Coordinates of N, CA and C and ligand atoms in Angstrom, one line a residue:
X1 N 67.6 114.1 77.5 CA 68.3 115.0 78.3 C 69.2 114.2 79.3
X2 N 68.5 113.1 80.0 CA 69.1 112.3 80.9 C 70.6 111.8 80.3
X3 N 70.5 111.4 79.1 CA 71.6 110.8 78.3 C 72.7 111.9 78.3
X4 N 72.2 113.1 77.9 CA 73.1 114.2 77.7 C 73.9 114.5 79.0
X5 N 73.1 114.6 80.1 CA 73.8 114.8 81.4 C 74.8 113.8 81.8
X6 N 74.4 112.5 81.6 CA 75.4 111.4 81.8 C 76.8 111.5 81.0
X7 N 76.6 112.0 79.7 CA 77.6 112.1 78.9 C 78.5 113.2 79.3
X8 N 77.9 114.3 79.9 CA 78.6 115.5 80.4 C 79.5 114.9 81.6
X9 N 78.8 114.2 82.5 CA 79.4 113.7 83.7 C 80.6 112.7 83.2
X10 N 80.4 111.8 82.3 CA 81.5 111.1 81.9 C 82.8 111.8 81.3
X11 N 82.5 112.9 80.5 CA 83.5 113.7 79.9 C 84.3 114.4 80.9
X12 N 83.6 115.0 81.9 CA 84.3 115.7 83.0 C 85.1 114.6 84.0
X13 N 84.5 113.4 84.0 CA 85.2 112.3 84.7 C 86.4 112.0 84.1
X14 N 86.7 112.0 82.6 CA 87.9 111.8 82.0 C 88.8 112.8 82.3
X15 N 88.5 114.0 82.4 CA 89.5 115.1 82.5 C 89.8 115.1 83.9
X16 N 88.9 115.0 85.0 CA 89.3 114.9 86.3 C 90.0 113.7 86.7
X17 N 89.8 112.6 86.0 CA 90.6 111.2 86.2 C 92.0 111.5 85.7
X18 N 92.2 112.3 84.7 CA 93.6 112.6 84.2 C 94.3 113.4 85.4
X19 N 93.7 114.2 86.1 CA 94.2 115.0 87.0 C 94.5 114.3 88.3
X20 N 93.4 113.4 88.7 CA 93.6 112.5 89.9 C 94.8 111.6 89.7
X21 N 94.9 111.0 88.5 CA 96.0 110.1 88.3 C 97.4 110.7 88.6
X22 N 97.5 112.0 88.0 CA 98.7 112.9 88.4 C 98.8 113.1 89.7
X23 N 97.9 113.4 90.4 CA 97.9 113.6 91.9 C 98.6 112.5 92.5
X24 N 97.8 111.4 92.2 CA 98.4 110.1 92.8 C 99.9 109.8 92.6
X25 N 100.3 110.2 91.4 CA 101.7 109.9 91.0 C 102.8 110.9 91.5
X26 N 102.2 112.1 91.7 CA 103.1 113.3 92.1 C 103.0 113.6 93.6
X27 N 102.1 113.4 94.3 CA 102.0 113.8 95.7 C 103.1 113.1 96.5
X28 N 103.2 111.7 96.4 CA 104.2 111.1 97.0 C 105.5 111.5 97.0
X29 N 105.9 112.0 95.7 CA 107.3 112.5 95.3 C 107.4 114.1 95.5
X30 N 106.3 114.7 96.1 CA 106.2 116.1 96.3 C 106.6 116.9 95.1
X31 N 106.1 116.6 93.8 CA 106.3 117.1 92.6 C 105.1 117.8 92.0
X32 N 103.9 117.7 92.7 CA 102.7 118.1 92.2 C 102.8 119.4 91.6
X33 N 103.2 120.5 92.4 CA 103.1 121.9 92.0 C 104.4 122.5 91.6
X34 N 105.5 121.7 91.5 CA 106.7 122.2 91.2 C 106.9 122.6 89.7
X35 N 106.2 121.8 88.9 CA 106.3 122.1 87.3 C 104.7 122.5 87.1
X36 N 104.7 123.7 86.3 CA 103.4 124.2 86.0 C 102.6 123.4 84.9
X37 N 103.4 123.0 83.9 CA 102.7 122.3 82.8 C 102.9 120.8 82.8
X38 N 102.2 119.9 82.3 CA 102.3 118.6 82.2 C 103.5 118.3 81.4
X39 N 104.2 117.2 81.8 CA 105.4 116.9 81.3 C 105.6 115.4 81.1
X40 N 106.4 114.9 80.2 CA 106.7 113.6 80.0 C 107.6 113.1 81.3
X41 N 107.3 112.0 82.2 CA 108.1 111.7 83.2 C 109.5 111.4 82.7
X42 N 109.8 110.8 81.5 CA 111.0 110.2 81.1 C 112.0 111.4 80.6
X43 N 111.4 112.1 79.5 CA 112.2 113.0 78.8 C 111.9 114.5 79.4
X44 N 110.9 114.7 80.3 CA 110.5 115.9 80.8 C 110.1 117.1 79.9
X45 N 109.8 116.6 78.6 CA 109.2 117.5 77.5 C 107.9 118.0 77.9
X46 N 107.6 119.3 77.9 CA 106.2 119.7 78.1 C 105.3 119.2 77.1
X47 N 104.1 118.7 77.6 CA 103.3 118.1 76.5 C 102.4 119.1 75.9
X48 N 102.0 118.8 74.6 CA 101.1 119.7 74.0 C 99.7 119.3 74.3
X49 N 98.6 120.2 73.9 CA 97.4 119.8 74.2 C 96.9 118.8 73.5
X50 N 97.3 118.3 72.2 CA 97.0 117.1 71.7 C 97.3 115.8 72.6
X51 N 98.4 115.9 73.2 CA 99.0 114.9 74.1 C 98.3 114.7 75.4
X52 N 97.4 115.7 75.6 CA 96.7 115.7 76.9 C 95.2 115.3 76.8
X53 N 94.8 114.9 75.7 CA 93.3 114.5 75.7 C 93.2 113.3 76.4
X54 N 92.3 113.0 77.3 CA 92.3 111.8 78.1 C 92.0 110.5 77.1
X55 N 92.6 109.4 77.5 CA 92.3 108.2 76.7 C 92.7 108.3 75.3
X56 N 92.3 109.3 74.5 CA 92.4 109.3 73.1 C 93.9 109.5 72.7
X57 N 94.6 110.3 73.5 CA 96.1 110.7 73.2 C 96.9 109.4 73.4
X58 N 96.4 108.6 74.4 CA 97.2 107.3 74.7 C 97.0 106.3 73.6
X59 N 95.7 106.4 73.1 CA 95.4 105.4 72.0 C 96.1 105.8 70.7
X60 N 96.1 107.2 70.4 CA 96.7 107.5 69.0 C 98.2 107.3 69.1
X61 N 98.9 107.5 70.4 CA 100.3 107.5 70.3 C 100.8 106.0 70.7
X62 N 99.7 105.0 70.8 CA 99.9 103.7 71.1 C 100.8 103.5 72.4
X63 N 100.4 104.3 73.3 CA 101.0 104.2 74.6 C 102.3 104.6 74.7
X64 N 102.9 105.5 73.8 CA 104.3 105.9 73.9 C 104.5 107.4 73.7
X65 N 105.5 108.1 74.4 CA 105.9 109.4 74.3 C 106.3 109.7 73.0
X66 N 105.8 110.9 72.4 CA 106.0 111.3 70.9 C 107.6 111.8 71.0
X67 N 108.1 112.2 72.1 CA 109.4 112.7 72.1 C 110.4 111.6 72.2
X68 N 110.3 110.8 73.3 CA 111.4 110.0 73.5 C 110.9 108.5 73.3
X69 N 109.6 108.2 72.8 CA 109.2 106.9 72.6 C 109.0 106.0 73.8
X70 N 109.3 106.4 75.0 CA 109.4 105.6 76.2 C 107.8 105.4 76.4
X71 N 107.5 104.0 76.9 CA 106.1 103.7 77.0 C 105.4 104.4 78.3
X72 N 104.3 105.0 78.0 CA 103.5 105.7 79.0 C 102.7 104.6 80.0
X73 N 102.6 104.9 81.2 CA 102.0 104.1 82.0 C 100.4 103.8 81.7
X74 N 100.0 102.6 81.6 CA 98.6 102.3 81.2 C 97.7 102.8 82.4
X75 N 98.3 103.2 83.5 CA 97.4 103.7 84.5 C 96.6 105.0 84.1
X76 N 97.4 105.7 83.1 CA 96.7 107.0 82.7 C 95.5 106.6 82.0
X77 N 95.3 105.9 81.0 CA 94.0 105.7 80.4 C 93.1 104.9 81.3
X78 N 93.6 103.9 82.0 CA 92.8 103.1 82.9 C 92.1 104.0 84.0
X79 N 93.0 104.9 84.5 CA 92.3 105.7 85.7 C 91.3 106.8 85.1
X80 N 91.6 107.3 83.9 CA 90.8 108.2 83.2 C 89.4 107.7 82.9
X81 N 89.5 106.6 82.2 CA 88.2 105.8 81.9 C 87.5 105.5 83.3
X82 N 88.2 104.9 84.3 CA 87.4 104.6 85.4 C 86.8 105.8 86.2
X83 N 87.5 106.9 86.1 CA 86.9 108.0 86.8 C 85.7 108.5 85.9
X84 N 85.8 108.5 84.5 CA 84.7 108.9 83.8 C 83.5 108.1 83.9
X85 N 83.7 106.7 84.0 CA 82.5 105.8 84.3 C 82.0 106.0 85.8
X86 N 82.9 106.3 86.6 CA 82.4 106.4 88.0 C 81.6 107.7 88.2
X87 N 82.2 108.8 87.5 CA 81.3 110.1 87.6 C 79.9 109.9 87.1
X88 N 79.8 109.3 85.9 CA 78.5 109.0 85.3 C 77.5 108.2 86.0
X89 N 78.2 107.0 86.6 CA 77.4 106.1 87.4 C 76.8 106.7 88.6
X90 N 77.7 107.6 89.2 CA 77.3 108.2 90.5 C 76.3 109.2 90.3
X91 N 76.2 109.9 89.2 CA 75.1 110.9 88.8 C 73.9 109.9 88.5
X92 N 74.1 108.8 87.7 CA 73.0 108.1 87.4 C 72.2 107.5 88.7
X93 N 73.0 107.2 89.6 CA 72.3 106.5 90.9 C 71.8 107.6 91.8
X94 N 72.5 108.9 91.9 CA 72.0 109.7 92.9 C 71.2 110.9 92.3
X95 N 71.4 111.2 91.0 CA 70.9 112.6 90.5 C 71.4 113.7 91.2
X96 N 70.8 114.9 91.0 CA 71.4 116.1 91.7 C 70.9 116.3 93.1
X97 N 71.6 115.8 94.0 CA 71.4 116.1 95.5 C 72.9 115.8 96.2
X98 N 72.7 115.8 97.6 CA 73.9 115.9 98.4 C 74.7 114.6 98.2
X99 N 73.9 113.6 98.0 CA 74.8 112.2 97.8 C 75.6 112.3 96.6
X100 N 75.3 113.1 95.6 CA 76.2 113.2 94.5 C 77.5 113.9 94.9
X101 N 77.5 114.9 95.9 CA 78.6 115.6 96.3 C 79.5 114.5 97.1
X102 N 78.8 113.6 97.9 CA 79.6 112.8 98.6 C 80.3 111.7 97.7
X103 N 79.6 111.3 96.7 CA 80.1 110.4 95.7 C 81.3 110.9 94.8
X104 N 81.2 112.2 94.5 CA 82.4 112.8 93.7 C 83.6 113.0 94.7
X105 N 83.4 113.4 95.9 CA 84.5 113.4 97.0 C 85.1 112.3 97.1
X106 N 84.3 111.2 97.3 CA 84.8 109.8 97.5 C 85.8 109.4 96.3
X107 N 85.3 109.6 95.1 CA 86.0 109.3 93.8 C 87.4 110.1 93.9
X108 N 87.3 111.4 94.2 CA 88.4 112.3 94.2 C 89.6 111.9 95.2
X109 N 89.0 111.2 96.2 CA 90.0 110.6 97.2 C 90.6 109.3 96.8
X110 N 89.7 108.4 96.3 CA 90.1 107.0 96.2 C 90.9 106.8 94.9
X111 N 90.7 107.6 93.7 CA 91.4 107.4 92.5 C 93.0 107.8 92.8
X112 N 93.3 109.0 93.5 CA 94.8 109.2 93.6 C 95.3 108.3 94.7
X113 N 94.5 107.8 95.7 CA 95.3 107.0 96.8 C 95.5 105.7 96.1
X114 N 94.6 105.1 95.2 CA 94.8 103.8 94.5 C 96.0 103.9 93.7
X115 N 96.1 105.0 92.9 CA 97.4 105.1 92.0 C 98.6 105.1 92.9
X116 N 98.6 106.0 93.9 CA 99.8 106.0 94.8 C 100.2 104.7 95.5
X117 N 99.1 104.0 96.0 CA 99.4 102.7 96.5 C 99.9 101.7 95.6
X118 N 99.5 101.6 94.3 CA 99.8 100.8 93.4 C 101.2 101.0 93.0
X119 N 101.6 102.4 92.7 CA 103.0 102.6 92.3 C 103.9 102.8 93.4
X120 N 103.7 103.4 94.6 CA 104.7 103.5 95.5 C 104.4 102.7 96.8
X121 N 103.3 101.9 96.8 CA 103.0 101.0 98.0 C 102.7 102.0 99.1
X122 N 102.2 103.1 99.0 CA 101.8 103.9 100.1 C 100.6 104.8 99.9
X123 N 99.9 105.1 101.0 CA 98.7 105.8 101.1 C 99.2 107.2 101.6
X124 N 99.3 108.2 100.8 CA 99.9 109.5 101.3 C 99.1 110.3 102.4
X125 N 99.7 110.6 103.5 CA 99.2 111.4 104.6 C 98.5 112.6 104.0
X126 N 99.2 113.3 103.2 CA 98.7 114.5 102.7 C 97.5 114.4 102.0
X127 N 97.3 113.4 101.2 CA 95.9 113.2 100.6 C 94.8 113.1 101.6
X128 N 95.1 112.2 102.7 CA 94.0 112.0 103.6 C 93.7 113.2 104.4
X129 N 94.9 114.1 104.7 CA 94.7 115.3 105.5 C 94.0 116.3 104.6
X130 N 94.2 116.3 103.3 CA 93.6 117.3 102.6 C 92.1 117.1 102.4
X131 N 91.7 115.7 102.3 CA 90.3 115.4 102.2 C 89.4 115.3 103.4
X132 N 90.1 115.0 104.6 CA 89.4 114.8 105.9 C 88.5 116.0 106.1
X133 N 88.8 117.3 106.1 CA 88.0 118.3 106.4 C 86.8 118.5 105.5
X134 N 86.8 117.9 104.2 CA 85.7 118.0 103.4 C 84.6 116.9 103.9
X135 N 85.2 115.9 104.1 CA 84.2 114.7 104.8 C 83.5 115.1 106.0
X136 N 84.4 115.7 107.0 CA 83.8 116.1 108.3 C 82.8 117.3 108.1
X137 N 83.1 118.2 107.1 CA 82.1 119.3 106.8 C 80.7 118.7 106.2
X138 N 80.9 117.7 105.4 CA 79.9 117.0 104.7 C 79.0 116.3 105.8
X139 N 79.5 115.7 106.7 CA 78.9 114.9 107.8 C 78.2 116.0 108.8
X140 N 78.8 117.3 108.9 CA 78.1 118.2 109.7 C 76.9 118.7 109.0
X141 N 76.9 118.9 107.7 CA 75.8 119.4 107.0 C 74.7 118.3 106.8
X142 N 75.2 117.1 106.4 CA 74.3 116.0 106.2 C 74.7 114.8 107.1
X143 N 74.4 114.9 108.4 CA 74.7 113.9 109.4 C 74.3 112.6 109.0
X144 N 74.8 111.5 109.5 CA 74.2 110.1 109.6 C 73.0 110.1 110.7
X145 N 72.3 109.0 110.5 CA 71.2 108.8 111.7 C 71.4 107.6 112.4
X146 N 71.8 107.7 113.7 CA 71.9 108.8 114.5 C 73.3 109.5 114.4
X147 N 73.3 110.8 114.5 CA 74.5 111.6 114.2 C 75.9 110.9 114.7
X148 N 75.8 110.3 115.8 CA 77.1 109.8 116.6 C 77.5 108.7 115.8
X149 N 76.8 108.1 114.9 CA 77.3 106.8 114.0 C 78.5 107.1 113.4
X150 N 78.9 108.4 113.1 CA 80.1 108.6 112.3 C 81.3 108.5 113.5
X151 N 81.1 108.9 114.7 CA 82.1 108.7 115.6 C 82.3 107.2 115.9
X152 N 81.2 106.6 116.1 CA 81.1 105.0 116.4 C 82.0 104.4 115.2
X153 N 81.7 104.7 113.9 CA 82.3 104.0 112.8 C 83.8 104.3 112.8
X154 N 84.2 105.6 113.1 CA 85.6 106.0 113.1 C 86.3 105.2 114.2
X155 N 85.6 105.2 115.4 CA 86.3 104.5 116.6 C 86.3 103.0 116.3
X156 N 85.2 102.4 115.8 CA 85.2 101.1 115.6 C 86.3 100.5 114.6
X157 N 86.4 101.4 113.4 CA 87.3 101.0 112.4 C 88.7 101.2 113.0
X158 N 89.1 102.3 113.7 CA 90.4 102.4 114.2 C 90.7 101.1 115.0
X159 N 89.8 100.9 116.0 CA 90.1 99.7 117.0 C 90.3 98.3 116.3
X160 N 89.4 98.0 115.5 CA 89.4 96.7 114.5 C 90.6 96.7 113.8
X161 N 90.9 97.6 113.1 CA 92.1 97.6 112.1 C 93.5 97.6 112.9
X162 N 93.5 98.5 114.1 CA 94.6 98.5 115.0 C 95.0 97.0 115.6
X163 N 93.9 96.5 116.0 CA 94.1 95.1 116.6 C 94.7 94.2 115.5
X164 N 94.1 94.2 114.2 CA 94.5 93.3 113.3 C 96.1 93.5 112.8
X165 N 96.4 94.9 112.9 CA 97.8 95.1 112.6 C 98.7 94.5 113.7
X166 N 98.2 94.7 115.0 CA 99.1 94.1 116.1 C 99.2 92.5 115.9
X167 N 98.0 92.0 115.6 CA 98.0 90.5 115.6 C 98.7 90.0 114.3
X168 N 98.5 90.5 113.1 CA 99.0 90.0 111.9 C 100.5 90.4 111.7
X169 N 100.9 91.4 112.4 CA 102.2 92.0 112.2 C 102.8 92.2 110.8
X170 N 102.2 93.3 110.2 CA 102.6 93.7 108.9 C 101.7 93.4 107.7
X171 N 100.5 92.6 108.1 CA 99.5 92.5 106.9 C 99.1 93.7 106.4
X172 N 98.7 94.7 107.3 CA 98.3 96.0 106.9 C 99.0 97.0 107.5
X173 N 99.0 98.2 107.0 CA 100.0 99.3 107.4 C 99.3 100.5 108.1
X174 N 99.9 101.4 108.7 CA 99.3 102.6 109.3 C 98.5 103.4 108.2
X175 N 98.9 103.5 107.0 CA 98.1 104.0 105.9 C 96.8 103.5 105.8
X176 N 96.9 102.1 105.7 CA 95.5 101.5 105.7 C 94.6 101.9 106.9
X177 N 95.2 101.9 108.0 CA 94.5 102.1 109.3 C 93.7 103.5 109.2
X178 N 94.5 104.5 108.8 CA 93.9 105.9 108.6 C 92.8 105.9 107.5
X179 N 93.1 105.2 106.5 CA 92.2 105.2 105.3 C 90.9 104.5 105.8
X180 N 90.9 103.3 106.4 CA 89.7 102.7 107.0 C 89.0 103.6 108.0
X181 N 89.8 104.3 108.9 CA 89.1 105.1 109.9 C 88.3 106.3 109.3
X182 N 88.8 106.9 108.2 CA 88.1 107.9 107.6 C 86.8 107.5 106.9
X183 N 86.9 106.1 106.3 CA 85.7 105.6 105.8 C 84.5 105.1 106.8
X184 N 85.2 104.8 108.0 CA 84.2 104.6 109.2 C 83.6 105.8 109.6
X185 N 84.3 106.9 109.5 CA 83.6 108.2 109.9 C 82.4 108.5 108.8
X186 N 82.9 108.3 107.6 CA 81.9 108.7 106.6 C 80.7 107.8 106.6
X187 N 80.8 106.5 106.7 CA 79.7 105.6 106.4 C 79.0 105.0 107.7
X188 N 79.6 105.4 109.0 CA 79.1 104.9 110.1 C 79.5 103.5 110.5
X189 N 79.2 102.8 111.6 CA 79.6 101.6 112.0 C 79.2 100.4 111.2
X190 N 77.8 100.2 111.1 CA 77.2 99.1 110.3 C 77.7 99.0 108.8
X191 N 77.8 100.0 108.1 CA 78.3 100.1 106.8 C 79.9 99.9 106.7
X192 N 80.5 100.4 107.8 CA 81.9 100.1 107.8 C 82.3 98.7 107.9
X193 N 81.6 98.0 108.8 CA 81.7 96.5 108.9 C 81.6 95.8 107.6
X194 N 80.6 96.3 106.8 CA 80.4 95.6 105.4 C 81.7 96.1 104.6
X195 N 82.0 97.3 104.7 CA 83.2 97.8 104.0 C 84.5 96.9 104.2
X196 N 84.6 96.7 105.4 CA 85.9 95.9 105.9 C 85.8 94.5 105.3
X197 N 84.6 93.9 105.4 CA 84.4 92.4 104.9 C 84.7 92.5 103.5
X198 N 84.0 93.4 102.7 CA 84.3 93.4 101.3 C 85.8 93.7 100.9
X199 N 86.3 94.6 101.5 CA 87.8 94.8 101.3 C 88.7 93.6 101.5
X200 N 88.5 92.9 102.5 CA 89.3 91.6 102.7 C 89.0 90.4 101.5
X201 N 87.5 90.6 101.3 CA 87.2 89.6 100.3 C 87.8 89.8 99.0
X202 N 87.7 91.3 98.5 CA 88.3 91.5 97.2 C 89.9 91.2 97.3
X203 N 90.5 91.6 98.5 CA 92.0 91.5 98.6 C 92.3 89.9 98.5
X204 N 91.5 89.1 99.1 CA 91.8 87.7 99.0 C 91.6 87.0 97.7
X205 N 90.6 87.4 97.0 CA 90.3 87.1 95.7 C 91.4 87.5 94.7
X206 N 91.7 88.7 94.9 CA 92.8 89.3 94.0 C 94.3 88.7 94.2
X207 N 94.5 88.5 95.5 CA 95.6 87.9 95.8 C 95.8 86.4 95.3
X208 N 94.6 85.7 95.5 CA 94.7 84.3 95.0 C 94.8 84.2 93.6
X209 N 94.3 85.2 92.7 CA 94.4 85.2 91.2 C 95.8 85.5 91.0
X210 N 96.3 86.6 91.6 CA 97.8 87.0 91.4 C 98.8 85.9 91.7
X211 N 98.5 85.0 92.6 CA 99.4 83.9 92.9 C 99.3 82.9 91.9
X212 N 98.2 82.7 91.3 CA 98.1 81.7 90.3 C 98.8 82.3 88.9
X213 N 98.5 83.6 88.5 CA 98.9 84.0 87.4 C 100.6 84.4 87.4
X214 N 100.9 85.0 88.5 CA 102.3 85.5 88.5 C 103.3 84.7 89.5
X215 N 102.5 83.6 89.9 CA 103.3 82.8 90.9 C 104.1 83.6 92.0
X216 N 103.3 84.5 92.7 CA 103.8 85.2 93.7 C 103.8 84.4 94.9
X217 N 104.8 84.4 95.8 CA 104.8 83.7 97.1 C 103.8 84.3 98.0
X218 N 103.5 83.5 99.1 CA 102.7 84.1 100.1 C 103.0 85.3 100.7
X219 N 104.5 85.6 100.8 CA 105.1 86.7 101.6 C 105.0 87.9 100.8
X220 N 104.7 87.9 99.5 CA 104.8 89.1 98.7 C 103.9 90.0 99.2
X221 N 104.3 91.4 99.3 CA 103.5 92.4 99.9 C 102.7 92.9 98.8
X222 N 101.3 92.8 98.9 CA 100.5 93.5 97.9 C 99.8 94.8 98.6
X223 N 99.7 95.9 97.7 CA 99.0 97.1 98.4 C 97.5 96.7 98.7
X224 N 97.1 97.2 99.8 CA 95.7 96.8 100.1 C 94.8 98.1 99.9
X225 N 95.4 99.2 99.6 CA 94.5 100.5 99.4 C 93.6 100.3 98.2
X226 N 93.9 99.7 97.2 CA 92.9 99.6 96.1 C 91.7 98.9 96.4
X227 N 91.8 97.7 97.3 CA 90.5 97.0 97.6 C 89.8 97.7 98.6
X228 N 90.4 98.6 99.6 CA 89.8 99.3 100.5 C 88.9 100.4 99.7
X229 N 89.5 101.0 98.7 CA 88.7 101.9 97.8 C 87.7 101.3 97.1
X230 N 87.8 100.2 96.6 CA 86.9 99.6 95.8 C 85.7 99.1 96.8
X231 N 86.0 98.7 98.0 CA 84.9 98.3 98.8 C 84.3 99.6 99.3
X232 N 84.8 100.7 99.5 CA 84.1 101.9 99.8 C 83.2 102.4 98.8
X233 N 83.6 102.2 97.5 CA 82.5 102.5 96.3 C 81.4 101.5 96.3
X234 N 81.7 100.4 96.6 CA 80.6 99.4 96.6 C 79.7 99.7 97.7
X235 N 80.1 100.1 98.9 CA 79.2 100.3 100.0 C 78.5 101.7 99.7
X236 N 79.1 102.6 99.1 CA 78.5 103.9 98.7 C 77.3 103.6 97.8
X237 N 77.6 102.8 96.9 CA 76.5 102.6 95.8 C 75.5 101.6 96.2
X238 N 75.9 100.5 96.8 CA 75.1 99.3 97.1 C 74.8 98.9 98.6
X239 N 75.5 99.6 99.5 CA 75.5 99.4 101.0 C 74.1 99.0 101.5
X240 N 73.2 100.1 101.2 CA 71.8 99.9 101.8 C 71.3 98.6 101.3
X241 N 71.3 98.3 100.0 CA 70.7 97.3 99.4 C 71.3 95.9 99.9
X242 N 72.7 95.8 100.1 CA 73.4 94.7 100.5 C 73.0 94.4 101.9
X243 N 72.9 95.4 102.8 CA 72.7 95.2 104.3 C 71.2 94.7 104.3
X244 N 70.3 95.2 103.6 CA 68.8 94.8 103.7 C 68.7 93.4 103.2
X245 N 69.5 93.1 102.1 CA 69.4 91.6 101.7 C 70.0 90.7 102.8
X246 N 70.9 91.2 103.5 CA 71.6 90.3 104.6 C 70.6 90.1 105.6
X247 N 70.1 91.4 106.0 CA 69.0 91.1 107.1 C 67.9 90.2 106.9
X248 N 67.5 90.3 105.5 CA 66.3 89.6 105.1 C 66.5 88.0 105.3
X249 N 67.8 87.7 105.2 CA 68.2 86.3 105.3 C 67.7 85.8 106.7
X250 N 67.7 86.6 107.7 CA 67.4 86.2 109.0 C 65.9 86.4 109.5
X251 N 65.0 87.0 108.5 CA 63.8 87.4 109.0 C 62.7 86.5 108.3
Ligands
ZN1 ZN1 109.3 111.6 76.8

């Protein structure tokens, strides 16, 4: 039974992942609801249901449009698979309770923001504005302990990242600032500090690898949103364990 429910979550994740990816691609260009049916970005042909099956259609078509043979972004299958795995993993860790709702909300925010930041180098305001009320409502129903930790987290996140933007002059952007602040509100101050540390660690590791592989210069601007999102998921899944482990080092 447990495996069956995990499979259901995975399959739903594939379908939602397909939607989240399109949201991330279309919200910044304001074209999310202008076309009713899914279409090819190059030839604008409306896609048939066979071409909309997550992951599978990409594999069968070898990553190309059946109309114009233009290659389809690998973001589609990657984000579909990622969302499927994250949905299943979230249910696996939380079971059916309020944490499951928070996990799915986080995924629904993080996947489109990640896609948008990779493709357009920006974290759309409209995504943050759309999701913020849901997170505020969630923290009203299921508050942190103590409840004001959400405000401390948001305030601390805002101050810290704002200072870093001032000092570093362009290392991080205003989109990153708002994104961090929202996570500060969701997780509270202690968990936010862990999140911030992890995001810079992921960013530094990935930046180091990219400089080796692609020979990027130090000045190359890399989008930071994906590492913030990955850090937020790490904190959601393993934050308590990591903080406990850290505190044990000193006791
Ligand atoms: Zn096409």
